[in-house]
JSON list of C-alpha atoms in Angstrom, two decimals:
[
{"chain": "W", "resi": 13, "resn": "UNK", "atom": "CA", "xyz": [114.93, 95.68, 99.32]},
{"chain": "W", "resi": 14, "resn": "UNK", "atom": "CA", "xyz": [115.29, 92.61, 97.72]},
{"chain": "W", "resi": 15, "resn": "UNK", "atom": "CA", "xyz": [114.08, 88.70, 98.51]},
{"chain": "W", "resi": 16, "resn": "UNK", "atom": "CA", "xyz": [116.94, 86.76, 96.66]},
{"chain": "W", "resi": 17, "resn": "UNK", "atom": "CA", "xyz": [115.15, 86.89, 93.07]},
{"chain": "W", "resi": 18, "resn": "UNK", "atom": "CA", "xyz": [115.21, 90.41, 92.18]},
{"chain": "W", "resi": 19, "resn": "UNK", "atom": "CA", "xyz": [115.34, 94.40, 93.62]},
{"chain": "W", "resi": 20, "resn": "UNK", "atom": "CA", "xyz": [112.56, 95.91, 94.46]},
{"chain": "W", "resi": 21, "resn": "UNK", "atom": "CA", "xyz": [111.16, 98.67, 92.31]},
{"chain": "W", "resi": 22, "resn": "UNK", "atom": "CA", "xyz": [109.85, 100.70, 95.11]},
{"chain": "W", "resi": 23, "resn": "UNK", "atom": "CA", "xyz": [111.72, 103.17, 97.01]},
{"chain": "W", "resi": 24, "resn": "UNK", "atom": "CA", "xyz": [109.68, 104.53, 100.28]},
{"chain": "W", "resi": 25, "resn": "UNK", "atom": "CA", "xyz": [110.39, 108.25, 101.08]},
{"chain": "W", "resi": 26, "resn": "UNK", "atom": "CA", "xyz": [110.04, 109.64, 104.59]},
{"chain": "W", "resi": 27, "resn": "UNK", "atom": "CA", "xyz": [109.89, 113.41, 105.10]},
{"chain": "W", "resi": 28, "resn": "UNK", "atom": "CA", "xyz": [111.74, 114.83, 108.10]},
{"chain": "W", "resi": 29, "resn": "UNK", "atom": "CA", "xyz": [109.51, 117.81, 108.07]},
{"chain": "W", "resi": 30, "resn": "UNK", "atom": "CA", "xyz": [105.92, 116.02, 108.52]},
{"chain": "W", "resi": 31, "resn": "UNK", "atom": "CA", "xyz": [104.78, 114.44, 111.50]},
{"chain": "W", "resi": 32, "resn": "UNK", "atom": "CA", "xyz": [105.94, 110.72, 112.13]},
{"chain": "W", "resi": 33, "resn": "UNK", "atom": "CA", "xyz": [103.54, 108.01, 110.88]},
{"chain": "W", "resi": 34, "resn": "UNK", "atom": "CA", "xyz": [103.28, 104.02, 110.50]},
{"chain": "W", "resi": 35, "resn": "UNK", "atom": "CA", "xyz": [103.97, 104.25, 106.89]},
{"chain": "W", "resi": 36, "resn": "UNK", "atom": "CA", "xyz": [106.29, 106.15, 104.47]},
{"chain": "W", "resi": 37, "resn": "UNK", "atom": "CA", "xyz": [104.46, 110.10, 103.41]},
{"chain": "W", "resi": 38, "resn": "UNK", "atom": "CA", "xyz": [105.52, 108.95, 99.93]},
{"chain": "W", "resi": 39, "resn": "UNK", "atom": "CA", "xyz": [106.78, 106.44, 97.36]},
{"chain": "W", "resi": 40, "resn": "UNK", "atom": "CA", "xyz": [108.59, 106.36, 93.81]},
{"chain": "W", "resi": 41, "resn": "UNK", "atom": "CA", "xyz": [109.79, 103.94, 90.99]},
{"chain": "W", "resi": 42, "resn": "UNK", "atom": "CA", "xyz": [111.67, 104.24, 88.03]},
{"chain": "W", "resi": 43, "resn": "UNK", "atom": "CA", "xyz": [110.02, 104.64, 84.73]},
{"chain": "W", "resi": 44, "resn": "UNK", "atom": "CA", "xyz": [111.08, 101.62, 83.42]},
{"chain": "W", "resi": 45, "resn": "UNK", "atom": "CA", "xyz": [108.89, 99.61, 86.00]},
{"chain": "W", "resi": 46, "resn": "UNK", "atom": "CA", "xyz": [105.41, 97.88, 84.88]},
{"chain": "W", "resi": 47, "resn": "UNK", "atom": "CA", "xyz": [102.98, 99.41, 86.96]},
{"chain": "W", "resi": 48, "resn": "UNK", "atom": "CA", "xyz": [99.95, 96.41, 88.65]},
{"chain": "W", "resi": 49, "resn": "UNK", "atom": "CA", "xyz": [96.58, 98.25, 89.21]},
{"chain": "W", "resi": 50, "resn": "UNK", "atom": "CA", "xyz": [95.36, 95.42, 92.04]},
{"chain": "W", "resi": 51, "resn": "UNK", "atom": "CA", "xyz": [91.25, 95.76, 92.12]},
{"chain": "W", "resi": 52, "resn": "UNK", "atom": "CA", "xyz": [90.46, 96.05, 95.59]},
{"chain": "W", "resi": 53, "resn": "UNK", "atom": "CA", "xyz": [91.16, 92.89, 97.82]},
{"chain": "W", "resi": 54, "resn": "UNK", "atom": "CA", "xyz": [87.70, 91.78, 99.30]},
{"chain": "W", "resi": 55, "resn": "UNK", "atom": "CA", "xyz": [87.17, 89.10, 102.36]},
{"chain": "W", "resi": 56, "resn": "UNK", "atom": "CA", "xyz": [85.93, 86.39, 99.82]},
{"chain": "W", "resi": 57, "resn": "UNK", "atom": "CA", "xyz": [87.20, 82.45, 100.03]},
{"chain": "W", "resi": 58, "resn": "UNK", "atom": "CA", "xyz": [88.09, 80.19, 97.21]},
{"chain": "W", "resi": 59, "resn": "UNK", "atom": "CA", "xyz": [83.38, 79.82, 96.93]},
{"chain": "W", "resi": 60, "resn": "UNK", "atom": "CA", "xyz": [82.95, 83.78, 96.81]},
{"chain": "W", "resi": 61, "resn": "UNK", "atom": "CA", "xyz": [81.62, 83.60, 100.48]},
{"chain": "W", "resi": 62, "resn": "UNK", "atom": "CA", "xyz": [82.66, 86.59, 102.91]},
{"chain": "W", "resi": 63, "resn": "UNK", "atom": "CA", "xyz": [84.34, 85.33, 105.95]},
{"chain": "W", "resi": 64, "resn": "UNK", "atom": "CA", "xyz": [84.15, 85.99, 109.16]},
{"chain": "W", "resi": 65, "resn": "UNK", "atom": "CA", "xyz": [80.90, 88.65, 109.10]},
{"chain": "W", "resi": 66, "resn": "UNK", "atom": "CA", "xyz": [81.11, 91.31, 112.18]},
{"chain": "W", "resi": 67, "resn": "UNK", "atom": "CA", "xyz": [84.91, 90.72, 112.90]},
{"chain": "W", "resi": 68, "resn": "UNK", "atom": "CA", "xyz": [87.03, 93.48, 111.08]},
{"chain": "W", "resi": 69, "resn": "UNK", "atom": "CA", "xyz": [90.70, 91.97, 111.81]},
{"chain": "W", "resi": 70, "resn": "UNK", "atom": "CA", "xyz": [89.79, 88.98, 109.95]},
{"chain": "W", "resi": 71, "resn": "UNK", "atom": "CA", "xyz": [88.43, 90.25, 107.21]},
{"chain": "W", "resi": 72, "resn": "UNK", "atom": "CA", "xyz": [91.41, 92.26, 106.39]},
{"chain": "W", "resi": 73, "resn": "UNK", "atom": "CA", "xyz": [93.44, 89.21, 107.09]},
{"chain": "W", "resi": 74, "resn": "UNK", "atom": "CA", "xyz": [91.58, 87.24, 104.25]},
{"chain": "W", "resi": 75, "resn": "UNK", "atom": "CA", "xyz": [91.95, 90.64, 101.91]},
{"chain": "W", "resi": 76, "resn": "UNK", "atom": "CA", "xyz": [95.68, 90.62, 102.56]},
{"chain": "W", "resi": 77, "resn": "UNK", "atom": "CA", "xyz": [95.77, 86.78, 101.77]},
{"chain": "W", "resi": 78, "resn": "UNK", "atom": "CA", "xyz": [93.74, 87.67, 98.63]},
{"chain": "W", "resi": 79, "resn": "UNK", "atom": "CA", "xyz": [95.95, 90.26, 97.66]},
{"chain": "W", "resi": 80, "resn": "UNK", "atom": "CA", "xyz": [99.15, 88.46, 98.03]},
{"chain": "W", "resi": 81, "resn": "UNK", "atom": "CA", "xyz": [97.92, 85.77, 95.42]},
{"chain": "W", "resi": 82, "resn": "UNK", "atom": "CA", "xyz": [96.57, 88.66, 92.88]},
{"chain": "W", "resi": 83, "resn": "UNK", "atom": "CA", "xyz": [99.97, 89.66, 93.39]},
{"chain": "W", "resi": 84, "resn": "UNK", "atom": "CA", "xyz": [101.52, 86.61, 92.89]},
{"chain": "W", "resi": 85, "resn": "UNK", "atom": "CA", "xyz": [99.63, 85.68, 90.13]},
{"chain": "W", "resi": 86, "resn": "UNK", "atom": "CA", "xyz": [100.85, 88.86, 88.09]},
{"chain": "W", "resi": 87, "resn": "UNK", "atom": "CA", "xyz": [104.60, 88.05, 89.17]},
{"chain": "W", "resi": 88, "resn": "UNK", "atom": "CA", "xyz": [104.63, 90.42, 91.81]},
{"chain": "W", "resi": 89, "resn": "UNK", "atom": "CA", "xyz": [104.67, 90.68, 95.68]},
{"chain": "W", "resi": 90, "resn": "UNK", "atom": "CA", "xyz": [103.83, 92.67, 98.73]},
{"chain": "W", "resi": 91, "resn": "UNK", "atom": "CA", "xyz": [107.46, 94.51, 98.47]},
{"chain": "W", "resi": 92, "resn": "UNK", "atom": "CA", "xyz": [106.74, 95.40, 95.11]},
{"chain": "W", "resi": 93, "resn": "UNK", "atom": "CA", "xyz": [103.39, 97.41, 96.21]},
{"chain": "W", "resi": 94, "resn": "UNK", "atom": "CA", "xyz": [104.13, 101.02, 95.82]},
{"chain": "W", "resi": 95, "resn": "UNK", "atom": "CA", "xyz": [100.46, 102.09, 98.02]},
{"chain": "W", "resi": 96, "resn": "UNK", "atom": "CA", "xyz": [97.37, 100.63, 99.68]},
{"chain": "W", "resi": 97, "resn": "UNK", "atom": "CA", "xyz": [94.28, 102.05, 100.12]},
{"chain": "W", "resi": 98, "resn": "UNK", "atom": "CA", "xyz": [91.86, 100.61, 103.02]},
{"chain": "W", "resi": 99, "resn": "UNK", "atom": "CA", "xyz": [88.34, 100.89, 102.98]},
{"chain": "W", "resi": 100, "resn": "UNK", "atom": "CA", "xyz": [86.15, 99.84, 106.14]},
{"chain": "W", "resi": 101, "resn": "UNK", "atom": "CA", "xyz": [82.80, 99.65, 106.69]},
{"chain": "W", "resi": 102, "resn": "UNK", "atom": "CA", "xyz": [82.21, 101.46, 109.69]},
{"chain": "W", "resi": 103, "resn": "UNK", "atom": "CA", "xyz": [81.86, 105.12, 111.34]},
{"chain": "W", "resi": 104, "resn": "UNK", "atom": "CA", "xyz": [84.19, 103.77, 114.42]},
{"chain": "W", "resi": 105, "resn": "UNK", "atom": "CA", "xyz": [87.51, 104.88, 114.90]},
{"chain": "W", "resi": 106, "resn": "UNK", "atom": "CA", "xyz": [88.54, 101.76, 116.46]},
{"chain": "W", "resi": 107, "resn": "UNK", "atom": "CA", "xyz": [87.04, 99.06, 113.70]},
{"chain": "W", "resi": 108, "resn": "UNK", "atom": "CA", "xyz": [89.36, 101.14, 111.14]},
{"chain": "W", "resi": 109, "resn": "UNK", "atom": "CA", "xyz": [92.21, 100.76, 113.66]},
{"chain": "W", "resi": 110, "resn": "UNK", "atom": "CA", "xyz": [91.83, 97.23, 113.75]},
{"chain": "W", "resi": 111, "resn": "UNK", "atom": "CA", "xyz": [91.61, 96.45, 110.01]},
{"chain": "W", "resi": 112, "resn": "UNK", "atom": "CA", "xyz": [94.80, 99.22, 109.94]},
{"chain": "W", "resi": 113, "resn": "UNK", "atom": "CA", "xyz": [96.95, 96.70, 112.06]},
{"chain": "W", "resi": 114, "resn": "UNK", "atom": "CA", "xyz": [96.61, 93.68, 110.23]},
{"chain": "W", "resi": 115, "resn": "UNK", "atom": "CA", "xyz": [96.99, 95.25, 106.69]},
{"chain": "W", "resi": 116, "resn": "UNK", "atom": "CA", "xyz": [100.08, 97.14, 108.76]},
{"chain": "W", "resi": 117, "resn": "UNK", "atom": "CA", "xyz": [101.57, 94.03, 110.04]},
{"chain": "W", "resi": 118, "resn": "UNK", "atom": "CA", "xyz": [101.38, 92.03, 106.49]},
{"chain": "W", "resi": 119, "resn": "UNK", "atom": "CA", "xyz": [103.60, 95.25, 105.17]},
{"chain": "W", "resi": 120, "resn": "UNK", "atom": "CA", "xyz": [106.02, 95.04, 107.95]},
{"chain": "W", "resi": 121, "resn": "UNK", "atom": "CA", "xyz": [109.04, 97.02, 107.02]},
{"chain": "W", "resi": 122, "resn": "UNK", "atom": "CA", "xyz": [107.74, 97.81, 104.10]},
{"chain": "W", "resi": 123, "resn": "UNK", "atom": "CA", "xyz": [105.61, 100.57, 105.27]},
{"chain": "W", "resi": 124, "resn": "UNK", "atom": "CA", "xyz": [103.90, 101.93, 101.71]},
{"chain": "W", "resi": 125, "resn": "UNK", "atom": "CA", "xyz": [102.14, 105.35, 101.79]},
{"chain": "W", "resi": 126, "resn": "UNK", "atom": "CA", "xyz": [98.46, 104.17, 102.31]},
{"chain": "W", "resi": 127, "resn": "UNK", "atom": "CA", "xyz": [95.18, 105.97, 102.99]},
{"chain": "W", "resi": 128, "resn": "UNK", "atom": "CA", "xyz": [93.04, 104.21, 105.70]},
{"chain": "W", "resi": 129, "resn": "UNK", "atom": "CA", "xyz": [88.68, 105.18, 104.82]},
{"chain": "W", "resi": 130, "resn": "UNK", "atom": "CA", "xyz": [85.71, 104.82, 107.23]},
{"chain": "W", "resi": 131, "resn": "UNK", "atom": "CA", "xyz": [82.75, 104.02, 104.35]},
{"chain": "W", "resi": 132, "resn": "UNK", "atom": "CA", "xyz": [79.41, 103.27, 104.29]},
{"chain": "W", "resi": 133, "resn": "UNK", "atom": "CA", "xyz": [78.94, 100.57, 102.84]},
{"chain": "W", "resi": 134, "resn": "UNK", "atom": "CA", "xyz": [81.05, 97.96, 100.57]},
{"chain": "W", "resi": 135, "resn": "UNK", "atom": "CA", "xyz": [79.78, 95.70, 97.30]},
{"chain": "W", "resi": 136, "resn": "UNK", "atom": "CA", "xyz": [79.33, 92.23, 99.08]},
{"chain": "W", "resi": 137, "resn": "UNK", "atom": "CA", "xyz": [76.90, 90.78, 102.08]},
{"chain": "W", "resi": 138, "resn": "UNK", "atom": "CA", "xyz": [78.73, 91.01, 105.05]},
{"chain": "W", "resi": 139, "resn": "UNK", "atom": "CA", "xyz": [81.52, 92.85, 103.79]},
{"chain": "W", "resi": 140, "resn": "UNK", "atom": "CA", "xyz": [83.43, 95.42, 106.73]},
{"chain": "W", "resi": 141, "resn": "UNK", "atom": "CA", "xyz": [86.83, 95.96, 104.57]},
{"chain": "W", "resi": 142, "resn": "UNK", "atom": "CA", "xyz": [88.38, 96.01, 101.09]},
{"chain": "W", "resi": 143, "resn": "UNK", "atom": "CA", "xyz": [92.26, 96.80, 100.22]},
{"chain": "W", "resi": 144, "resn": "UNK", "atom": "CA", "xyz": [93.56, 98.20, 96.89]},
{"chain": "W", "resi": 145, "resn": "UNK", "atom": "CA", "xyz": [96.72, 98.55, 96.34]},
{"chain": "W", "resi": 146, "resn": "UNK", "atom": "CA", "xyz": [99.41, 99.70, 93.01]},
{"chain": "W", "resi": 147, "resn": "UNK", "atom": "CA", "xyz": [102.28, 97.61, 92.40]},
{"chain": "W", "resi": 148, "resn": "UNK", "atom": "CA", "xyz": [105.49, 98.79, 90.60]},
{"chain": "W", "resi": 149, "resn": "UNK", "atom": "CA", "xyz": [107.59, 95.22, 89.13]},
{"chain": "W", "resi": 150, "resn": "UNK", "atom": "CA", "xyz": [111.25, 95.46, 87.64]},
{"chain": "W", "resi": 151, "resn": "UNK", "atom": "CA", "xyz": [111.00, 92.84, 85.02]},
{"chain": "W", "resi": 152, "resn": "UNK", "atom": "CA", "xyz": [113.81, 90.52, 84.36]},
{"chain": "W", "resi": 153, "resn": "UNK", "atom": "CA", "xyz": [114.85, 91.81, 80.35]}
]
């Protein structure tokens, strides 16, 4: 997949054996790509504040803007993100589900393997969800 400045390093793998899911079983990159450990995205504005306490879809929506400027800032961007990892605050099935669509939707078609974590708690006041996520860049040589 590319976005007009450069191919992606990622290629998403989808078994034909195991069950159907919302996001590829597995992903790979070429050796030659420089690997971005992300530290996990939290639901912090530009003052450190957590937004929108109690409300789980918003949070992740302020983690996934978060993320996509960590991302940007080391030259890289949401294609380039080889898997996610999304923790939420909560023993509910249906708070994880909606923190899963949002972080889902940002991906769009580019469905990463992920791993989606009911927790008991996260670092900050307020905070219901967290993404981390590895990216895999092709630099320009």
């Amino acid at each position: 997949m590319t976005d007009g400045r450069r191919p992606s390093a990622v290629e998403l793998i989808r078994s034909n054996v195991l069950s159907p899911a919302e996001y590829a079983h597995a992903a790979t990159t070429p050796a030659d790509a420089r690997l971005v450990f992300l530290a996990g995205s939290c639901p912090l504005d530009e003052d450190g504040k957590t937004v929108a306490p109690g409300d789980h879809a918003a949070q992740a929506a302020q983690c996934i803007a978060n993320l996509r400027q960590a991302l940007a800032d080391a030259g890289a961007r949401l294609t380039d993100v080889i898997s996610t990892r999304v923790l939420v605050a909560s023993s509910r099935q249906a708070d994880l589900v909606a923190a899963w669509r949002v972080v889902r939707d940002a991906f769009g078609e580019h469905d990463v393997p992920s791993t989606l974590l009911g927790v008991t708690v996260l670092g900050y006041d307020d905070q219901l969800v967290e993404v981390e996520a590895v990216a895999a860049v092709l630099d320009a040589h």
